[in-house]
XYZ file of C-alpha atoms in Angstrom:
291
model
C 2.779 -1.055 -23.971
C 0.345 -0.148 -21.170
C 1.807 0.078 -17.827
C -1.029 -1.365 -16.424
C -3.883 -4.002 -17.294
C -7.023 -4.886 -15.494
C -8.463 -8.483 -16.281
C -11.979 -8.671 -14.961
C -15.669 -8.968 -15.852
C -18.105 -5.359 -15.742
C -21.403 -6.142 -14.433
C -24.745 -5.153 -14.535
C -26.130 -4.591 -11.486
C -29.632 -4.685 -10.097
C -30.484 -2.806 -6.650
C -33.336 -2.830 -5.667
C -34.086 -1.019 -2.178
C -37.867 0.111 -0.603
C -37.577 3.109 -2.177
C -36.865 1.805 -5.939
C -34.638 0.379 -8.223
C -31.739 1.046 -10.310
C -29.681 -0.522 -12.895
C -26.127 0.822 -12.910
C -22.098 -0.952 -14.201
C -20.412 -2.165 -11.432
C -17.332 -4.912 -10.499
C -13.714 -4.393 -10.209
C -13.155 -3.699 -13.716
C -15.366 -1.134 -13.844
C -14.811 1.059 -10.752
C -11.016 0.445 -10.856
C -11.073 1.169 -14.402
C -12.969 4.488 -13.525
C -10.611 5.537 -11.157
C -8.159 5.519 -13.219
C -9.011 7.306 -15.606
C -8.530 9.934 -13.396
C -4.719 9.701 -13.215
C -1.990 9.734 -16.529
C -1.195 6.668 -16.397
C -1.240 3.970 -19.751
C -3.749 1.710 -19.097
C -5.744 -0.858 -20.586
C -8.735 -3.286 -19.744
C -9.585 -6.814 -20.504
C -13.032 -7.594 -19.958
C -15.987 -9.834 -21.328
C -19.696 -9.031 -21.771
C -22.468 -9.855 -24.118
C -23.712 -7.204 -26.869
C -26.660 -5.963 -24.993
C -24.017 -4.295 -22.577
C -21.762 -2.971 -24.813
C -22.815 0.773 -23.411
C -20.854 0.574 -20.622
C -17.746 -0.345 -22.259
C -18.416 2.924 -24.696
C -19.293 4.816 -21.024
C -15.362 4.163 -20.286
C -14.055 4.374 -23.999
C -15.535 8.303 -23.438
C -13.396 8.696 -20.441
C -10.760 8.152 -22.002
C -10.533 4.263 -21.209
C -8.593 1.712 -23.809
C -11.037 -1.601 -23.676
C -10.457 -4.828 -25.190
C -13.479 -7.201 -25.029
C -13.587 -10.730 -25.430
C -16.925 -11.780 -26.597
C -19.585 -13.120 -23.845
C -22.861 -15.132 -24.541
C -23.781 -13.221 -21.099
C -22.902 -10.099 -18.747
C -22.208 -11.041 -15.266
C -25.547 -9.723 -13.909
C -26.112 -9.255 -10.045
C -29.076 -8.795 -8.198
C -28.494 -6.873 -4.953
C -31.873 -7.090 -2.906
C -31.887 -4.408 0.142
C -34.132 -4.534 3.454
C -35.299 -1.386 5.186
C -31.903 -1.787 6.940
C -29.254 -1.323 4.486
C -26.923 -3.561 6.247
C -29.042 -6.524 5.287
C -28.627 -7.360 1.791
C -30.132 -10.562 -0.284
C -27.226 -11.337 -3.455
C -28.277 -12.969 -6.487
C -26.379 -13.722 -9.443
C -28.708 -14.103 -12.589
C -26.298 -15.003 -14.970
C -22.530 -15.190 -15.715
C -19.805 -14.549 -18.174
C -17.516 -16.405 -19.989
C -13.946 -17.396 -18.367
C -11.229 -15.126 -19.818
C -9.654 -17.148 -22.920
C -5.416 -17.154 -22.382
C -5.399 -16.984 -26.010
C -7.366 -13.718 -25.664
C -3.716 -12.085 -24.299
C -1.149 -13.041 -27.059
C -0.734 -9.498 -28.036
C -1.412 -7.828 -24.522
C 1.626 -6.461 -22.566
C 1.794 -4.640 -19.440
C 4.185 -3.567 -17.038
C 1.714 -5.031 -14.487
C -1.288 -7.122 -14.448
C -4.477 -6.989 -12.079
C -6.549 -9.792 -11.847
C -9.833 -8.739 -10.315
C -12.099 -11.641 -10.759
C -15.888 -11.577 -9.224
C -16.420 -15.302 -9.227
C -14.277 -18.471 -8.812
C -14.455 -19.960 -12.279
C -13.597 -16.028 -13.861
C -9.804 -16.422 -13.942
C -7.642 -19.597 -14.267
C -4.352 -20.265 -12.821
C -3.208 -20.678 -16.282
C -3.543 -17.121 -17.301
C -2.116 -15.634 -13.813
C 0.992 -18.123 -15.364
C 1.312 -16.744 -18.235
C 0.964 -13.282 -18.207
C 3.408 -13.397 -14.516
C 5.722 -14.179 -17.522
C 5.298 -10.584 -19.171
C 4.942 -8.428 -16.118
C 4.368 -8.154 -12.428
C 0.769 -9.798 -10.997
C -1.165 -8.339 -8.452
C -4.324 -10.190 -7.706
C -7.220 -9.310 -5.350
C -8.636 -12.501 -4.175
C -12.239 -11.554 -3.399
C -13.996 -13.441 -6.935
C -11.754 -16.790 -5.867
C -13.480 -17.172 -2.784
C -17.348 -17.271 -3.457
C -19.040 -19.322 -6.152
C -22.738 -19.218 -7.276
C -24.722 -22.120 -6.693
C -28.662 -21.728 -7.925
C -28.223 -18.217 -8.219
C -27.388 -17.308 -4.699
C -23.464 -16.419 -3.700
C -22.057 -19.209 -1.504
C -18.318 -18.432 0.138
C -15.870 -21.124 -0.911
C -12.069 -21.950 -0.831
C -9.745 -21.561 -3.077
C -8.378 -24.774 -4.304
C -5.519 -23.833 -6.458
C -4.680 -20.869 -4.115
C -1.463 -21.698 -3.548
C -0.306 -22.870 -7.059
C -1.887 -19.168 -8.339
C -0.413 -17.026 -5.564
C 2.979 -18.125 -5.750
C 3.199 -15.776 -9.701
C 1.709 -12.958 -7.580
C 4.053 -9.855 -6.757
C 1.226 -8.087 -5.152
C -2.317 -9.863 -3.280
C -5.310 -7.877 -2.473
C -7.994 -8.858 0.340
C -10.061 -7.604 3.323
C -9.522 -8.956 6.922
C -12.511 -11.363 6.246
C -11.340 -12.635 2.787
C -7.926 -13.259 4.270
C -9.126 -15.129 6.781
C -10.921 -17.121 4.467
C -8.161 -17.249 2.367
C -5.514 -18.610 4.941
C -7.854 -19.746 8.595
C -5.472 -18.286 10.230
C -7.190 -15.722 13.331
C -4.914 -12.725 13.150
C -4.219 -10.674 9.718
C -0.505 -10.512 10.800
C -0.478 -14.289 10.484
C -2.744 -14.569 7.510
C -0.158 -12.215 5.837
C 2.587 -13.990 6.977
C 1.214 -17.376 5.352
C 0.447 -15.552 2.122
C 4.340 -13.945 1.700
C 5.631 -17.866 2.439
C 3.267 -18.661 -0.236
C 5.723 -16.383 -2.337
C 3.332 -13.042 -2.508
C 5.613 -10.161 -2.596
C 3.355 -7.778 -0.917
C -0.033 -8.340 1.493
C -2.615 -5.548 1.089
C -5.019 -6.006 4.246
C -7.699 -3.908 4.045
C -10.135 -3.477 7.076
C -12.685 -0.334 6.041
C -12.788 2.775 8.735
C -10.158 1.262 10.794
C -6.909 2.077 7.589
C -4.599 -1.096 6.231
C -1.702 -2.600 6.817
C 0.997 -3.643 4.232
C 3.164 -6.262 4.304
C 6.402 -7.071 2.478
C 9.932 -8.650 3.168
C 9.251 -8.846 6.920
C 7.580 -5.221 7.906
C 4.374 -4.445 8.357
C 3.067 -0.957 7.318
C 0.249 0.366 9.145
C -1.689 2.764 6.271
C -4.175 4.769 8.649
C -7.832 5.724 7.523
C -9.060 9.009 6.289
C -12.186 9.682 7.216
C -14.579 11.187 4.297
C -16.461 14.630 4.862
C -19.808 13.239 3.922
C -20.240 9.184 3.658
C -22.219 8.679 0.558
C -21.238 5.505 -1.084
C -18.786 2.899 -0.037
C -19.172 0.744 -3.263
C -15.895 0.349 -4.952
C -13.997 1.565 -1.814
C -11.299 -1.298 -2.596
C -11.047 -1.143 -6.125
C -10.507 2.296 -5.945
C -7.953 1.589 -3.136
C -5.557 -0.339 -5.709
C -6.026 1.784 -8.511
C -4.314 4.145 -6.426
C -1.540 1.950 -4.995
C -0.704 0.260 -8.181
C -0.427 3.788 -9.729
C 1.570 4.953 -7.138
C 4.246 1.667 -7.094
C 4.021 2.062 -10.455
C 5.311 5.569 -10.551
C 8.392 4.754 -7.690
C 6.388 5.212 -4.370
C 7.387 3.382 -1.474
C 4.709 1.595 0.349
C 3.847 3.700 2.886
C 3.784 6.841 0.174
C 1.269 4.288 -1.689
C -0.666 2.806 0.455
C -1.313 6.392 2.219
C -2.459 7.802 -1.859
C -4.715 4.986 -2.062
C -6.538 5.406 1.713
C -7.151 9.394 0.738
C -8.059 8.456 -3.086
C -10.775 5.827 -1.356
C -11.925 8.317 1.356
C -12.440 11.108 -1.936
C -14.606 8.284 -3.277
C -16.699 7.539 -0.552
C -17.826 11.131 -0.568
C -19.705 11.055 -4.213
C -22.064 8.140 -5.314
C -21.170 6.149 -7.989
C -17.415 5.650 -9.576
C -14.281 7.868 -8.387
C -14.653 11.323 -9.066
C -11.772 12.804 -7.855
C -7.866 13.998 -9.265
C -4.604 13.147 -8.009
C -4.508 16.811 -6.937
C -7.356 16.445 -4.697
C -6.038 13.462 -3.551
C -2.907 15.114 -2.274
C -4.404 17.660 -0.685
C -6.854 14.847 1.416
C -3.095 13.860 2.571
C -2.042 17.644 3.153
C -4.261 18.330 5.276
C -4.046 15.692 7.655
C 0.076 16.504 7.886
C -1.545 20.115 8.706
């Protein structure tokens, strides 16, 4: 049994930029997948795509990566469209995969389960159900809140947030996406509201400035770590959890995790591309800023 499952969609992924364009794997699955292949720990991923992009899934069996794919008359396929300004970015979804089937995970078992879904319609509440009856659920909410109408990304609520939330043990989002997620102004609130909603523990993420953690009433404050060289950002926060769920996993406290998976993201951000790094290297990130 595999201590940990991903459920999520790889995507191909289209940027295109003044300079040229490239056509590379990307989502959740995929960078957290990558990530952890970096660390010994059992894992396994659940993911859909058509034929055509079979490749990458062979890409992550070679690193080591156990894949089960449900079949997918189409790959989740994003078109990322940057200005001269990199901060200004045109998002276009040209096609989409198949929802994950429930009966797809009769003979998958985990530990724990992370649901990392890229659009609303990816994931139902009927499979966070039923597999929060064979493990512990940790969900990152991003996919739940935007939804692709004529092949532009539109943000969107969550309808059944609060029936799906109460099976999850551990919830995932950025200060924007919890805001989103909950209206409320401050992420202490927005955290609060998501722990009455029955989530275990609140991962708030908020880029240069660190995290903060909550669970059973305390907040931990998970500080940033600055990379040497900032050369990619993309997959920051899938990376992030890879780390903390591998870290809970192996007995961490919070703090001990969430500080892992702050230094494993900073590693990341120094390479283009998927994580690079080892749990080694990691460590040391968090050495020397005790030194």
């Amino acid at each position: 049994m595999p201590q940990l499952c991903c459920i999520g969609h790889i995507t191909s992924d289209k940027v295109v930029t003044t300079r040229n364009t490239m056509h590379m794997a990307g989502g959740t699955a995929w960078y957290f997948s990558c990530a952890l292949s970096r660390l010994p720990v059992d894992y396994l991923l659940v993911t859909a795509l058509a034929p055509a992009e079979m490749h990458y899934v062979a890409d992550l069996r070679n690193k080591g990566i156990s894949v089960q794919v449900q079949p997918s008359a189409h790959t989740v396929y994003f078109e990322n469209i940057y200005a001269q300004n990199q901060d200004e970015r045109t998002q276009n979804v040209l096609a989409t995969a198949d929802a994950f089937d429930i009966e797809q995970f009769d003979n998958v078992d985990a530990e724990m389960y992370h649901f990392g879904p890229l659009l609303a319609a990816d994931i139902s509440t009927e499979l966070i159900k039923t597999l929060a009856g064979k493990g512990r659920v940790s969900i990152d909410v991003q996919g739940y809140l935007r939804e692709v109408i004529n092949q532009k990304v539109h943000p969107t609520d969550w309808p059944a947030k609060k029936e799906g939330l109460q099976y999850a043990d551990i919830v995932k989002a950025d200060v924007a996406e919890l805001q989103a997620l909950t209206h409320c102004d401050s992420a202490e609130d927005g955290a609060k509201m998501l722990a009455g909603w029955g989530v275990k523990e609140v991962v708030i993420t908020n880029g240069s400035h660190g995290s903060v953690i909550y669970s059973d009433g305390q907040f931990y404050t998970i500080p940033a770590y600055p990379p040497v060289n900032l050369v990619d950002a993309t997959g920051c926060g899938d990376t992030y959890m890879a780390g903390y769920l591998y870290r809970r996993l192996k007995g961490d406290d919070i703090q001990q995790a969430g500080e892992f998976a702050a230094a494993m993201a900073s590693l990341k951000m120094e390479s283009a591309g998927a994580f690079l790094g080892t749990e080694d290297e990691v460590v040391g990130v968090l050495e020397s800023r005790i030194s």
